[in-house]
Amino acid sequence: MADQHTGSVEPTDHTSQWLTPIASLIVGAGFFALWFWLLPPWLGFRVGTARRIQWRWIAVIPSVLGFAVAIRCIWDFGHTGRGTPVPIAPPQRLVVVGFYRYVRNPMYVGFFVGWIGLWIVFGRAKLLAVVWTLAAVLAINLFVRLYEEPNLRRTFGADYEEYCRNVQRWLPRIQPWRK
C-alpha cells in the first residue's frame, strides 16, 4: 500500500510474513556453513576412517534428523517469532510451536544430536577436541541460563514463566505442551 505522504510502498502483511522467515533461514544457513567448514577438520573427521566400519553409517539418520530439527527451529524463529536466532535480531513473539512444544531448546538439541551422529560416522576425534566440545556444551548451557532465559523472562514475562514450568530446558517431553 502506498504511503500518501512519501509515496513509498509498504510491504503487505503477506510480504512481511515471508521476509522474516527467509532472513532467519539465511542467518541459519550461514551458521550451518560456518560450523560445517570449521568443525570437521578440527574434530578429526576423516572420510577414509568412516569406511572401515560400515555400521557407523547408520548414525547418519540421527545426524540428519538432528540438523532437520535445527533448521525447522530456525524457520519457526522467523515465521512465528518474527526474528532470527541471532541475539541482535531476536524473535518478537514467544515461539512455542513445533519442536518448542517438547523442549525449550530444540535448536541446540538438534545441533548436538546432528554433530554426535557425524562424530560416530567419521569415528575419530582428538582428545583435545573432546575436551573443547565438553567446554562448548558447558558454555552453551551457561549462555542459555545466564543470558537467554533472563532475557526471555524480561521480554515475555508470565507467558515465558508458564512455558518454563511446563517444558524442560534440555529433555524433551513425551507429549507436546498445549497452553
mmCIF file of C-alpha atoms in Angstrom:
data_model
loop_
_atom_site.group_PDB
_atom_site.id
_atom_site.type_symbol
_atom_site.label_atom_id
_atom_site.label_comp_id
_atom_site.label_asym_id
_atom_site.label_seq_id
_atom_site.Cartn_x
_atom_site.Cartn_y
_atom_site.Cartn_z
ATOM 1 C CA MET A 1 0.000 0.000 0.000
ATOM 2 C CA ALA A 2 1.423 3.428 -0.893
ATOM 3 C CA ASP A 3 2.052 5.975 1.851
ATOM 4 C CA GLN A 4 0.138 9.167 0.993
ATOM 5 C CA HIS A 5 2.872 11.451 2.341
ATOM 6 C CA THR A 6 6.019 9.846 0.930
ATOM 7 C CA GLY A 7 4.706 7.797 -1.965
ATOM 8 C CA SER A 8 6.711 4.799 -0.711
ATOM 9 C CA VAL A 9 5.256 1.335 -0.835
ATOM 10 C CA GLU A 10 4.975 -0.517 2.467
ATOM 11 C CA PRO A 11 5.184 -4.314 2.428
ATOM 12 C CA THR A 12 1.846 -6.068 2.771
ATOM 13 C CA ASP A 13 1.295 -8.449 5.658
ATOM 14 C CA HIS A 14 1.744 -11.308 3.186
ATOM 15 C CA THR A 15 5.132 -9.973 2.049
ATOM 16 C CA SER A 16 6.436 -9.356 5.564
ATOM 17 C CA GLN A 17 5.106 -12.764 6.602
ATOM 18 C CA TRP A 18 7.736 -14.345 4.310
ATOM 19 C CA LEU A 19 10.629 -11.877 4.602
ATOM 20 C CA THR A 20 11.437 -12.602 8.246
ATOM 21 C CA PRO A 21 11.461 -16.419 7.937
ATOM 22 C CA ILE A 22 13.628 -16.143 4.828
ATOM 23 C CA ALA A 23 16.040 -13.821 6.660
ATOM 24 C CA SER A 24 16.086 -16.277 9.564
ATOM 25 C CA LEU A 25 16.895 -19.173 7.205
ATOM 26 C CA ILE A 26 19.704 -17.160 5.598
ATOM 27 C CA VAL A 27 21.203 -16.469 9.021
ATOM 28 C CA GLY A 28 20.776 -20.143 9.945
ATOM 29 C CA ALA A 29 22.375 -21.296 6.673
ATOM 30 C CA GLY A 30 25.347 -19.038 7.371
ATOM 31 C CA PHE A 31 25.653 -20.527 10.837
ATOM 32 C CA PHE A 32 25.475 -24.076 9.427
ATOM 33 C CA ALA A 33 28.025 -23.286 6.726
ATOM 34 C CA LEU A 34 30.430 -21.786 9.243
ATOM 35 C CA TRP A 35 30.270 -24.812 11.516
ATOM 36 C CA PHE A 36 30.436 -27.351 8.700
ATOM 37 C CA TRP A 37 33.503 -25.580 7.379
ATOM 38 C CA LEU A 38 35.270 -25.166 10.744
ATOM 39 C CA LEU A 39 34.412 -28.219 12.804
ATOM 40 C CA PRO A 40 35.017 -31.368 10.700
ATOM 41 C CA PRO A 41 38.800 -30.981 10.333
ATOM 42 C CA TRP A 42 39.143 -29.707 13.898
ATOM 43 C CA LEU A 43 37.201 -32.681 15.288
ATOM 44 C CA GLY A 44 39.321 -35.108 13.289
ATOM 45 C CA PHE A 45 36.617 -36.247 10.855
ATOM 46 C CA ARG A 46 38.106 -38.285 8.025
ATOM 47 C CA VAL A 47 36.036 -39.957 5.310
ATOM 48 C CA GLY A 48 38.532 -42.815 4.965
ATOM 49 C CA THR A 49 38.076 -43.691 8.625
ATOM 50 C CA ALA A 50 34.309 -43.955 8.253
ATOM 51 C CA ARG A 51 34.629 -46.644 5.584
ATOM 52 C CA ARG A 52 36.369 -49.088 7.946
ATOM 53 C CA ILE A 53 33.257 -49.835 9.970
ATOM 54 C CA GLN A 54 30.150 -49.886 7.799
ATOM 55 C CA TRP A 55 27.611 -49.853 10.648
ATOM 56 C CA ARG A 56 28.679 -46.319 11.518
ATOM 57 C CA TRP A 57 26.736 -45.031 8.539
ATOM 58 C CA ILE A 58 23.514 -45.718 10.441
ATOM 59 C CA ALA A 59 24.418 -42.670 12.566
ATOM 60 C CA VAL A 60 23.630 -40.551 9.508
ATOM 61 C CA ILE A 61 19.947 -40.973 10.408
ATOM 62 C CA PRO A 62 20.041 -39.187 13.800
ATOM 63 C CA SER A 63 22.504 -36.707 12.337
ATOM 64 C CA VAL A 64 20.169 -35.711 9.511
ATOM 65 C CA LEU A 65 17.165 -35.674 11.855
ATOM 66 C CA GLY A 66 19.027 -33.519 14.385
ATOM 67 C CA PHE A 67 20.034 -30.960 11.778
ATOM 68 C CA ALA A 68 16.489 -31.033 10.319
ATOM 69 C CA VAL A 69 15.116 -30.174 13.773
ATOM 70 C CA ALA A 70 17.547 -27.243 13.998
ATOM 71 C CA ILE A 71 16.524 -25.972 10.551
ATOM 72 C CA ARG A 72 12.831 -26.236 11.420
ATOM 73 C CA CYS A 73 13.507 -24.257 14.604
ATOM 74 C CA ILE A 74 15.275 -21.555 12.606
ATOM 75 C CA TRP A 75 12.193 -21.371 10.372
ATOM 76 C CA ASP A 76 9.923 -21.124 13.442
ATOM 77 C CA PHE A 77 12.004 -18.241 14.790
ATOM 78 C CA GLY A 78 11.313 -16.319 11.594
ATOM 79 C CA HIS A 79 7.776 -17.400 10.770
ATOM 80 C CA THR A 80 6.196 -17.489 14.228
ATOM 81 C CA GLY A 81 8.589 -15.362 16.264
ATOM 82 C CA ARG A 82 9.286 -12.716 13.611
ATOM 83 C CA GLY A 83 13.008 -12.767 14.334
ATOM 84 C CA THR A 84 16.204 -14.770 13.923
ATOM 85 C CA PRO A 85 18.392 -16.969 16.156
ATOM 86 C CA VAL A 86 20.897 -14.096 16.351
ATOM 87 C CA PRO A 87 20.630 -12.146 19.650
ATOM 88 C CA ILE A 88 20.751 -8.780 17.834
ATOM 89 C CA ALA A 89 17.545 -9.697 15.921
ATOM 90 C CA PRO A 90 15.645 -11.951 18.346
ATOM 91 C CA PRO A 91 12.063 -13.156 17.880
ATOM 92 C CA GLN A 92 9.390 -10.597 18.694
ATOM 93 C CA ARG A 93 6.918 -13.277 19.786
ATOM 94 C CA LEU A 94 7.439 -16.215 22.108
ATOM 95 C CA VAL A 95 7.985 -19.282 19.926
ATOM 96 C CA VAL A 96 6.028 -22.221 21.328
ATOM 97 C CA VAL A 97 5.273 -24.201 18.163
ATOM 98 C CA GLY A 98 6.718 -27.296 16.536
ATOM 99 C CA PHE A 99 9.583 -28.786 18.498
ATOM 100 C CA TYR A 100 9.418 -25.953 21.047
ATOM 101 C CA ARG A 101 6.303 -27.658 22.451
ATOM 102 C CA TYR A 102 8.506 -30.592 23.504
ATOM 103 C CA VAL A 103 11.725 -28.950 24.728
ATOM 104 C CA ARG A 104 12.721 -25.314 25.332
ATOM 105 C CA ASN A 105 15.965 -25.510 23.348
ATOM 106 C CA PRO A 106 15.306 -27.834 20.413
ATOM 107 C CA MET A 107 17.696 -25.957 18.115
ATOM 108 C CA TYR A 108 20.637 -26.682 20.423
ATOM 109 C CA VAL A 109 19.459 -30.260 20.987
ATOM 110 C CA GLY A 110 19.140 -30.763 17.215
ATOM 111 C CA PHE A 111 22.648 -29.430 16.568
ATOM 112 C CA PHE A 112 24.040 -31.613 19.350
ATOM 113 C CA VAL A 113 22.373 -34.782 18.003
ATOM 114 C CA GLY A 114 23.471 -33.893 14.464
ATOM 115 C CA TRP A 115 27.123 -33.436 15.438
ATOM 116 C CA ILE A 116 27.193 -36.541 17.628
ATOM 117 C CA GLY A 117 25.848 -38.520 14.659
ATOM 118 C CA LEU A 118 28.584 -37.138 12.413
ATOM 119 C CA TRP A 119 31.179 -37.883 15.044
ATOM 120 C CA ILE A 120 30.041 -41.515 15.072
ATOM 121 C CA VAL A 121 30.020 -41.715 11.268
ATOM 122 C CA PHE A 122 33.553 -40.358 10.946
ATOM 123 C CA GLY A 123 34.725 -42.203 14.006
ATOM 124 C CA ARG A 124 37.744 -40.264 15.173
ATOM 125 C CA ALA A 125 38.371 -37.291 17.321
ATOM 126 C CA LYS A 126 41.376 -35.876 19.040
ATOM 127 C CA LEU A 127 41.257 -35.844 22.841
ATOM 128 C CA LEU A 128 41.626 -32.071 22.786
ATOM 129 C CA ALA A 129 38.542 -31.870 20.537
ATOM 130 C CA VAL A 130 36.529 -33.885 23.065
ATOM 131 C CA VAL A 131 37.623 -31.547 25.870
ATOM 132 C CA TRP A 132 36.742 -28.465 23.775
ATOM 133 C CA THR A 133 33.383 -29.983 22.877
ATOM 134 C CA LEU A 134 32.560 -30.547 26.539
ATOM 135 C CA ALA A 135 33.635 -26.965 27.266
ATOM 136 C CA ALA A 136 31.377 -25.744 24.425
ATOM 137 C CA VAL A 137 28.407 -27.700 25.821
ATOM 138 C CA LEU A 138 29.039 -26.145 29.246
ATOM 139 C CA ALA A 139 29.364 -22.672 27.669
ATOM 140 C CA ILE A 140 26.080 -23.106 25.775
ATOM 141 C CA ASN A 141 24.346 -24.195 28.963
ATOM 142 C CA LEU A 142 25.675 -21.126 30.787
ATOM 143 C CA PHE A 143 24.700 -18.864 27.862
ATOM 144 C CA VAL A 144 21.157 -20.235 27.944
ATOM 145 C CA ARG A 145 20.833 -19.914 31.725
ATOM 146 C CA LEU A 146 22.588 -16.560 32.206
ATOM 147 C CA TYR A 147 21.643 -14.670 29.033
ATOM 148 C CA GLU A 148 18.827 -16.229 27.005
ATOM 149 C CA GLU A 149 16.440 -17.214 29.778
ATOM 150 C CA PRO A 150 16.669 -13.952 31.772
ATOM 151 C CA ASN A 151 16.198 -12.008 28.536
ATOM 152 C CA LEU A 152 13.159 -14.107 27.593
ATOM 153 C CA ARG A 153 11.707 -13.606 31.091
ATOM 154 C CA ARG A 154 12.059 -9.818 30.721
ATOM 155 C CA THR A 155 10.640 -9.838 27.204
ATOM 156 C CA PHE A 156 7.748 -12.307 27.534
ATOM 157 C CA GLY A 157 7.053 -12.280 31.294
ATOM 158 C CA ALA A 158 4.305 -14.556 32.588
ATOM 159 C CA ASP A 159 3.933 -16.391 29.256
ATOM 160 C CA TYR A 160 7.565 -17.470 29.382
ATOM 161 C CA GLU A 161 7.311 -18.410 33.069
ATOM 162 C CA GLU A 162 4.335 -20.663 32.316
ATOM 163 C CA TYR A 163 6.235 -22.182 29.397
ATOM 164 C CA CYS A 164 9.253 -22.897 31.651
ATOM 165 C CA ARG A 165 7.040 -24.594 34.227
ATOM 166 C CA ASN A 166 5.688 -26.964 31.567
ATOM 167 C CA VAL A 167 8.585 -27.594 29.178
ATOM 168 C CA GLN A 168 12.082 -28.641 30.253
ATOM 169 C CA ARG A 169 15.251 -26.929 29.075
ATOM 170 C CA TRP A 170 17.085 -29.947 27.599
ATOM 171 C CA LEU A 171 14.992 -33.125 27.975
ATOM 172 C CA PRO A 172 12.034 -33.427 25.591
ATOM 173 C CA ARG A 173 8.514 -34.161 26.790
ATOM 174 C CA ILE A 174 6.708 -37.252 25.513
ATOM 175 C CA GLN A 175 3.555 -35.286 24.644
ATOM 176 C CA PRO A 176 3.590 -31.769 23.183
ATOM 177 C CA TRP A 177 2.720 -28.987 25.603
ATOM 178 C CA ARG A 178 -0.514 -27.183 24.863
ATOM 179 C CA LYS A 179 -1.160 -23.922 26.645
#
